[in-house]
mmCIF file with all atom_site columns, C-alpha atoms in Angstrom:
data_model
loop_
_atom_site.group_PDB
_atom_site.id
_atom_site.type_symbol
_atom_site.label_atom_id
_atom_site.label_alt_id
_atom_site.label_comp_id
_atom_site.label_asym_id
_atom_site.label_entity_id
_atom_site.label_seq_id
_atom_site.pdbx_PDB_ins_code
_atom_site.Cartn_x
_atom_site.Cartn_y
_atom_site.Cartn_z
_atom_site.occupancy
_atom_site.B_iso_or_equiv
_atom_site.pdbx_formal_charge
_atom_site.auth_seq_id
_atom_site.auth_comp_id
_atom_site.auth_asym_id
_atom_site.auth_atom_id
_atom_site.pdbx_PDB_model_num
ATOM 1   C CA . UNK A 1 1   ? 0.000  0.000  0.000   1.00 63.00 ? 49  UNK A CA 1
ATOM 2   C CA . UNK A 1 2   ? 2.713  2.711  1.045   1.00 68.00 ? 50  UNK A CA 1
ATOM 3   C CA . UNK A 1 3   ? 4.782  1.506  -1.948  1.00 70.00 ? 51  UNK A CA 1
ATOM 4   C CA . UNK A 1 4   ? 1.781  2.967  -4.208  1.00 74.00 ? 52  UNK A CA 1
ATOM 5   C CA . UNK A 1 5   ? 1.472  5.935  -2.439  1.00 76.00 ? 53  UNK A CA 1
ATOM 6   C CA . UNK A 1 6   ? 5.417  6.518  -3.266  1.00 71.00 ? 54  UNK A CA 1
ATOM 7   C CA . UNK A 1 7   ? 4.815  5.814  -6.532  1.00 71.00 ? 55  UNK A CA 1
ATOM 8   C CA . UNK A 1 8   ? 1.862  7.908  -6.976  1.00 73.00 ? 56  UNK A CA 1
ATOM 9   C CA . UNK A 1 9   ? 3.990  10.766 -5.304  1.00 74.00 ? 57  UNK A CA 1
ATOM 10  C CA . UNK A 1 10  ? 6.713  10.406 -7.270  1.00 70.00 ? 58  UNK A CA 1
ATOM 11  C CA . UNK A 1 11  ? 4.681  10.309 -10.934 1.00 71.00 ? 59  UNK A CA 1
ATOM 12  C CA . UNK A 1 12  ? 2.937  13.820 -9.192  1.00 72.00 ? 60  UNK A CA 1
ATOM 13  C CA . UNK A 1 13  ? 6.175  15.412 -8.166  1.00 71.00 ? 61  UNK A CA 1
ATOM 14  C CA . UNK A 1 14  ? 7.702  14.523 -12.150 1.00 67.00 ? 62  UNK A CA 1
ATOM 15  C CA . UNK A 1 15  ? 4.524  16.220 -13.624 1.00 68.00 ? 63  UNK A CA 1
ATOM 16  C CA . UNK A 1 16  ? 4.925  19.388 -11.598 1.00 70.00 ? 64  UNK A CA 1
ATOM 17  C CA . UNK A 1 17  ? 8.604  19.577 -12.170 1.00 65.00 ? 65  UNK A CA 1
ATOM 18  C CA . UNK A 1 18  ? 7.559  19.642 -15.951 1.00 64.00 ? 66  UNK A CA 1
ATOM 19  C CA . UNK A 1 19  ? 4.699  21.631 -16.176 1.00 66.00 ? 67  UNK A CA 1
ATOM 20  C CA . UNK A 1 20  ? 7.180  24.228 -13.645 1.00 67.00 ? 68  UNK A CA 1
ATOM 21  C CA . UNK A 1 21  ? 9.101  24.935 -16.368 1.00 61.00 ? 69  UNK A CA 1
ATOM 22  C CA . UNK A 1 22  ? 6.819  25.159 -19.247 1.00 64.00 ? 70  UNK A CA 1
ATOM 23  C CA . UNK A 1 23  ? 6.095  28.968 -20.732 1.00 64.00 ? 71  UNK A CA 1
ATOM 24  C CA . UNK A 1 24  ? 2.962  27.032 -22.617 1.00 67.00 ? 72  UNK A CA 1
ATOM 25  C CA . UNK A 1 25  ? 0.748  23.860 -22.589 1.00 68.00 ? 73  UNK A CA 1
ATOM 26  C CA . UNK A 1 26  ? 1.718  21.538 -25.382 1.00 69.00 ? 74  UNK A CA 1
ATOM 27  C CA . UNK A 1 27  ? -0.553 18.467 -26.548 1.00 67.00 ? 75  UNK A CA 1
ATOM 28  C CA . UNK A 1 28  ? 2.317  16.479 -24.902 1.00 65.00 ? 76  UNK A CA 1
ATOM 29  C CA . UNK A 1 29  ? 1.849  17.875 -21.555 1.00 66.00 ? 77  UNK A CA 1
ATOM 30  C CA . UNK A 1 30  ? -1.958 17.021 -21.658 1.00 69.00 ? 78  UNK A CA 1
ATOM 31  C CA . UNK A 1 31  ? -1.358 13.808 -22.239 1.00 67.00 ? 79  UNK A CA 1
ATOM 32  C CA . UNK A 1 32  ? 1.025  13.566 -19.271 1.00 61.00 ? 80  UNK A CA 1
ATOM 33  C CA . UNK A 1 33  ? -1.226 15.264 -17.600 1.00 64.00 ? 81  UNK A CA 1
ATOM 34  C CA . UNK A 1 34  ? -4.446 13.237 -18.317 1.00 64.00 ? 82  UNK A CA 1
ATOM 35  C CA . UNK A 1 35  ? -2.545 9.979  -18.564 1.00 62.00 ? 83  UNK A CA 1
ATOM 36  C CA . UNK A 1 36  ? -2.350 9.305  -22.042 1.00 55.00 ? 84  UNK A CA 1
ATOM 37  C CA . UNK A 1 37  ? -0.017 6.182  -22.456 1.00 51.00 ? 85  UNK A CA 1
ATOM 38  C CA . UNK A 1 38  ? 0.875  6.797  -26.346 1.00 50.00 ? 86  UNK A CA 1
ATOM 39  C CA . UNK A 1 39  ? 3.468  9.266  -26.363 1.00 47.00 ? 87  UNK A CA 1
ATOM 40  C CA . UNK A 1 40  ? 3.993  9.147  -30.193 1.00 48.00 ? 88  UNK A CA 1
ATOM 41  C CA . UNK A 1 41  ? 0.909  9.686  -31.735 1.00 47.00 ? 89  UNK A CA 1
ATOM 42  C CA . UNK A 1 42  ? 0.512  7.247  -34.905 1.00 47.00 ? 90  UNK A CA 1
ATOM 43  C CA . UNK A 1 43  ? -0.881 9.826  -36.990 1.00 52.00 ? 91  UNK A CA 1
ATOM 44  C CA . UNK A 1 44  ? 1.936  12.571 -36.361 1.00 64.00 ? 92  UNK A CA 1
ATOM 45  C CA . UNK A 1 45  ? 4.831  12.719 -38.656 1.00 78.00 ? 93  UNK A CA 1
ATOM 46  C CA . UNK A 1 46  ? 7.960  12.059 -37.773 1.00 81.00 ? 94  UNK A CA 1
ATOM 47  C CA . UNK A 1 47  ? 10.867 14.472 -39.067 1.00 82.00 ? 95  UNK A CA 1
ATOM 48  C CA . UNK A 1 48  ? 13.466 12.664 -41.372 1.00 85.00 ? 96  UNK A CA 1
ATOM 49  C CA . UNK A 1 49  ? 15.929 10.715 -39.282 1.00 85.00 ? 97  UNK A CA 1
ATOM 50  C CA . UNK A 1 50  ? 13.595 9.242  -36.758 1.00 89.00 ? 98  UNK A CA 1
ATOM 51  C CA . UNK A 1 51  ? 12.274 6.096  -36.840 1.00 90.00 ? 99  UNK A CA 1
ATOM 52  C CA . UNK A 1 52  ? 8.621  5.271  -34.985 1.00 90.00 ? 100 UNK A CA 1
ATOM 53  C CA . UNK A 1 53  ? 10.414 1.911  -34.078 1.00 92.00 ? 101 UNK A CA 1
ATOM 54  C CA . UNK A 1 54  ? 13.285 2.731  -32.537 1.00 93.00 ? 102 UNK A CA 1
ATOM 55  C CA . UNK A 1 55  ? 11.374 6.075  -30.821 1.00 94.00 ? 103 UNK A CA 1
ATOM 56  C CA . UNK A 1 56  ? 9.004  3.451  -29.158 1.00 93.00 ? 104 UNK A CA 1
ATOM 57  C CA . UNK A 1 57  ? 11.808 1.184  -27.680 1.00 94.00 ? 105 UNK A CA 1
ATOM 58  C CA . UNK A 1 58  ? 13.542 4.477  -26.313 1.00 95.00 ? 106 UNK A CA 1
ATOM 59  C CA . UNK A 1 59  ? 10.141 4.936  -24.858 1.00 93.00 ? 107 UNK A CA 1
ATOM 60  C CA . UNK A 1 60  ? 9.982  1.642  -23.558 1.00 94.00 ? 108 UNK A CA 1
ATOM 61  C CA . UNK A 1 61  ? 13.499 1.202  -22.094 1.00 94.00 ? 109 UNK A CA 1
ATOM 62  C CA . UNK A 1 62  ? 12.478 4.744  -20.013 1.00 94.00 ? 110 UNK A CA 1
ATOM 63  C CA . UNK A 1 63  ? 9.534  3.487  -18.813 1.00 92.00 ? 111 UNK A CA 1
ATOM 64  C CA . UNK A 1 64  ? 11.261 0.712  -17.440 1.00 93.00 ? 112 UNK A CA 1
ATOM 65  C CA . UNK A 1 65  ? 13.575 2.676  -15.534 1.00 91.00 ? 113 UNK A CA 1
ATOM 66  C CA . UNK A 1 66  ? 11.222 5.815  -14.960 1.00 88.00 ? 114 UNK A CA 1
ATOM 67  C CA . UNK A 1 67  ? 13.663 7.733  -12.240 1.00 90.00 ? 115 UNK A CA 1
ATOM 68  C CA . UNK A 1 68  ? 16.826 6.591  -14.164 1.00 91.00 ? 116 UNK A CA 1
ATOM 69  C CA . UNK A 1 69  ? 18.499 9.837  -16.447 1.00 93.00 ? 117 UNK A CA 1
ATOM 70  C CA . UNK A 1 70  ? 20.633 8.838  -19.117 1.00 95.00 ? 118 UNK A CA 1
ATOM 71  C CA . UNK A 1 71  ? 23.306 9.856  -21.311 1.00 93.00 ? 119 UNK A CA 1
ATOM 72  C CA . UNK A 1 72  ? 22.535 9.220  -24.691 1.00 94.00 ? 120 UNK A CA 1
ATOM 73  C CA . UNK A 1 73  ? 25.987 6.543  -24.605 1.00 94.00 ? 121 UNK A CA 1
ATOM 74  C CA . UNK A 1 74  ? 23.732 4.781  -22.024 1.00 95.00 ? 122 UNK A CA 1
ATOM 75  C CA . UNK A 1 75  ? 20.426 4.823  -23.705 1.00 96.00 ? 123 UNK A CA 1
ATOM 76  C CA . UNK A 1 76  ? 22.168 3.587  -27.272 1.00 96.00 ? 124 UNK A CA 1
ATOM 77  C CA . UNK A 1 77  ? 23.569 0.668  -25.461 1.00 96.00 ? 125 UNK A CA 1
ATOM 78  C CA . UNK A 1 78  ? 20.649 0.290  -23.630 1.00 95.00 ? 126 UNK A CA 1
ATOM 79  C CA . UNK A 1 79  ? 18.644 -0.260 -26.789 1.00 95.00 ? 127 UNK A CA 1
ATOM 80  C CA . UNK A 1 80  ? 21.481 -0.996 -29.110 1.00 95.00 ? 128 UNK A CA 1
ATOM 81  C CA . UNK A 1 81  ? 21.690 1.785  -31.566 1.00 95.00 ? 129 UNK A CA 1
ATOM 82  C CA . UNK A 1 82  ? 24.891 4.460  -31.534 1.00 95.00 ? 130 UNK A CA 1
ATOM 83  C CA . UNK A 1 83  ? 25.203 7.078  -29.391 1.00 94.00 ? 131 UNK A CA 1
ATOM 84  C CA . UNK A 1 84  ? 24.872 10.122 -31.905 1.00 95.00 ? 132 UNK A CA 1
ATOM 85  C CA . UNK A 1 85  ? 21.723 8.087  -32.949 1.00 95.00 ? 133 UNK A CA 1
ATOM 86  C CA . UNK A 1 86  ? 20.358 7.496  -29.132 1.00 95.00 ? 134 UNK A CA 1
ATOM 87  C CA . UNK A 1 87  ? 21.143 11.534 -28.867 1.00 95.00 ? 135 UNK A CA 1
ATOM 88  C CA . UNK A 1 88  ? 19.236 12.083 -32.120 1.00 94.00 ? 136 UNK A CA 1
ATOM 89  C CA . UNK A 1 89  ? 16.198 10.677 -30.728 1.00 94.00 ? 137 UNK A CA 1
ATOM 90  C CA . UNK A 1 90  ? 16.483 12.312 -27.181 1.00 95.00 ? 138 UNK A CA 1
ATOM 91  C CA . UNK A 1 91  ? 16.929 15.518 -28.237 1.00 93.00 ? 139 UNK A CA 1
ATOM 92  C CA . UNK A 1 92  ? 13.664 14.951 -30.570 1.00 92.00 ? 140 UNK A CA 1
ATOM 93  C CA . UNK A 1 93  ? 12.048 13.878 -27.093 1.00 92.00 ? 141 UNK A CA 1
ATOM 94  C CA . UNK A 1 94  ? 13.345 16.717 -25.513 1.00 92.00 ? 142 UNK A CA 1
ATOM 95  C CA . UNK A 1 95  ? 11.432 19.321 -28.019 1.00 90.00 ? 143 UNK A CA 1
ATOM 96  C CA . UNK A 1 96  ? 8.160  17.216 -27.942 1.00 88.00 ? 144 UNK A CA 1
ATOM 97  C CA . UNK A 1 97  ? 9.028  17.411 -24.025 1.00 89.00 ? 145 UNK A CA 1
ATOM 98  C CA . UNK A 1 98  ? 8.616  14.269 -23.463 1.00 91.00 ? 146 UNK A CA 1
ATOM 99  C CA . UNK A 1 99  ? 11.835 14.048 -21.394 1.00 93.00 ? 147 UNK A CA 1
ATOM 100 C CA . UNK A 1 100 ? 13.774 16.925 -19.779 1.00 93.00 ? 148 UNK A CA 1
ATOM 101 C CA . UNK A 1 101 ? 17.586 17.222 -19.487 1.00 93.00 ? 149 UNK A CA 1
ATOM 102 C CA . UNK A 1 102 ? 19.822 18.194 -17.141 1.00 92.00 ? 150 UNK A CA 1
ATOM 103 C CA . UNK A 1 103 ? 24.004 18.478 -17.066 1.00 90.00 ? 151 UNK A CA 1
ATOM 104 C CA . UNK A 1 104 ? 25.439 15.933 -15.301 1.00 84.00 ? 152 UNK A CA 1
ATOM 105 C CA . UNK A 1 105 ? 29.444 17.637 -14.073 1.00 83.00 ? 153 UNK A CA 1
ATOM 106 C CA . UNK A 1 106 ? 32.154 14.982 -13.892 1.00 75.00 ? 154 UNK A CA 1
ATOM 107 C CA . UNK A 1 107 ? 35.330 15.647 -12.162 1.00 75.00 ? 155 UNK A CA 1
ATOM 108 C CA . UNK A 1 108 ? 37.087 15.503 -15.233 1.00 79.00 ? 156 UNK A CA 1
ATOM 109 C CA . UNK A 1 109 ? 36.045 16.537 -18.710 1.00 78.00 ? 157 UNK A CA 1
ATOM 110 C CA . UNK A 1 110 ? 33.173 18.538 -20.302 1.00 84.00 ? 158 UNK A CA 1
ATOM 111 C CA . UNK A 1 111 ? 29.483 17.848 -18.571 1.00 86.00 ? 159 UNK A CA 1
ATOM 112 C CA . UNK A 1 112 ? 27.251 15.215 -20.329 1.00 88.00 ? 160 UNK A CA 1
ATOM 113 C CA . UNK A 1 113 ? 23.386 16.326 -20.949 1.00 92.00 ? 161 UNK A CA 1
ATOM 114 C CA . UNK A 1 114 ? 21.168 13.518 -18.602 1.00 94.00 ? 162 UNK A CA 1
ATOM 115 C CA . UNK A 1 115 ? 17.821 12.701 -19.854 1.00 95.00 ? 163 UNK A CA 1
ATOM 116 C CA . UNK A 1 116 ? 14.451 11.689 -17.836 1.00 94.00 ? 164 UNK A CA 1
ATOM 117 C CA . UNK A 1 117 ? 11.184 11.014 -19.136 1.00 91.00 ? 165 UNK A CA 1
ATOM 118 C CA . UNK A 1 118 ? 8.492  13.089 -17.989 1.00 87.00 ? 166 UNK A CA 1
ATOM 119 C CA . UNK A 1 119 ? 6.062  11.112 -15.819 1.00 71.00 ? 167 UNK A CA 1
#
């Protein structure tokens, strides 16, 4: 029972944190908002370079792991496609804001963008 209730307050506290942010509501955002499982509408078109496919096992593999954030390295070998391609997709998320991303600082070398879906 409590373990629902943390997961309820966790999906709540990931909606507000992306709503927070927004300067407008986006169809995206309703369907977060009114639970909509499809993400990637069947009907919308896809801009050259993404695949529905691979989007919906990116989808998948986050959904899985909903309070993981990945690098796009992790994500491609997650699902098994390259990094430039797993970053290629994320940032495509990350305009339909579907995920948000954040800049994960090392100790040594330039930061890496982190992505998490938006619950």
């Amino acid at each position: 029972m409590l373990s629902r209730l943390d997961q309820a307050l966790a999906r709540f506290e990931a909606r507000q944190q992306c709503f927070s942010a927004a300067v407008e509501v986006t169809k995206s955002m309703v369907d977060t908002l009114f639970g909509s499982k499809e993400r990637v509408s069947t009907t919308t078109r896809l801009p050259k370079g993404v695949d529905s496919l691979t989007l919906k096992k990116i989808i998948t593999a986050f959904n899985k792991h909903k309070e993981t954030a990945f690098t796009a390295q992790q994500m491609g070998d997650l699902v098994g496609v390259s990094r430039l391609t797993a970053r290629r997709y994320l940032e495509y998320m990350l305009e339909a804001e579907q995920v948000r991303a954040d800049q994960s600082y090392g100790s040594i070398g330039r930061p890496e963008r982190c992505y998490k879906i938006c619950q």
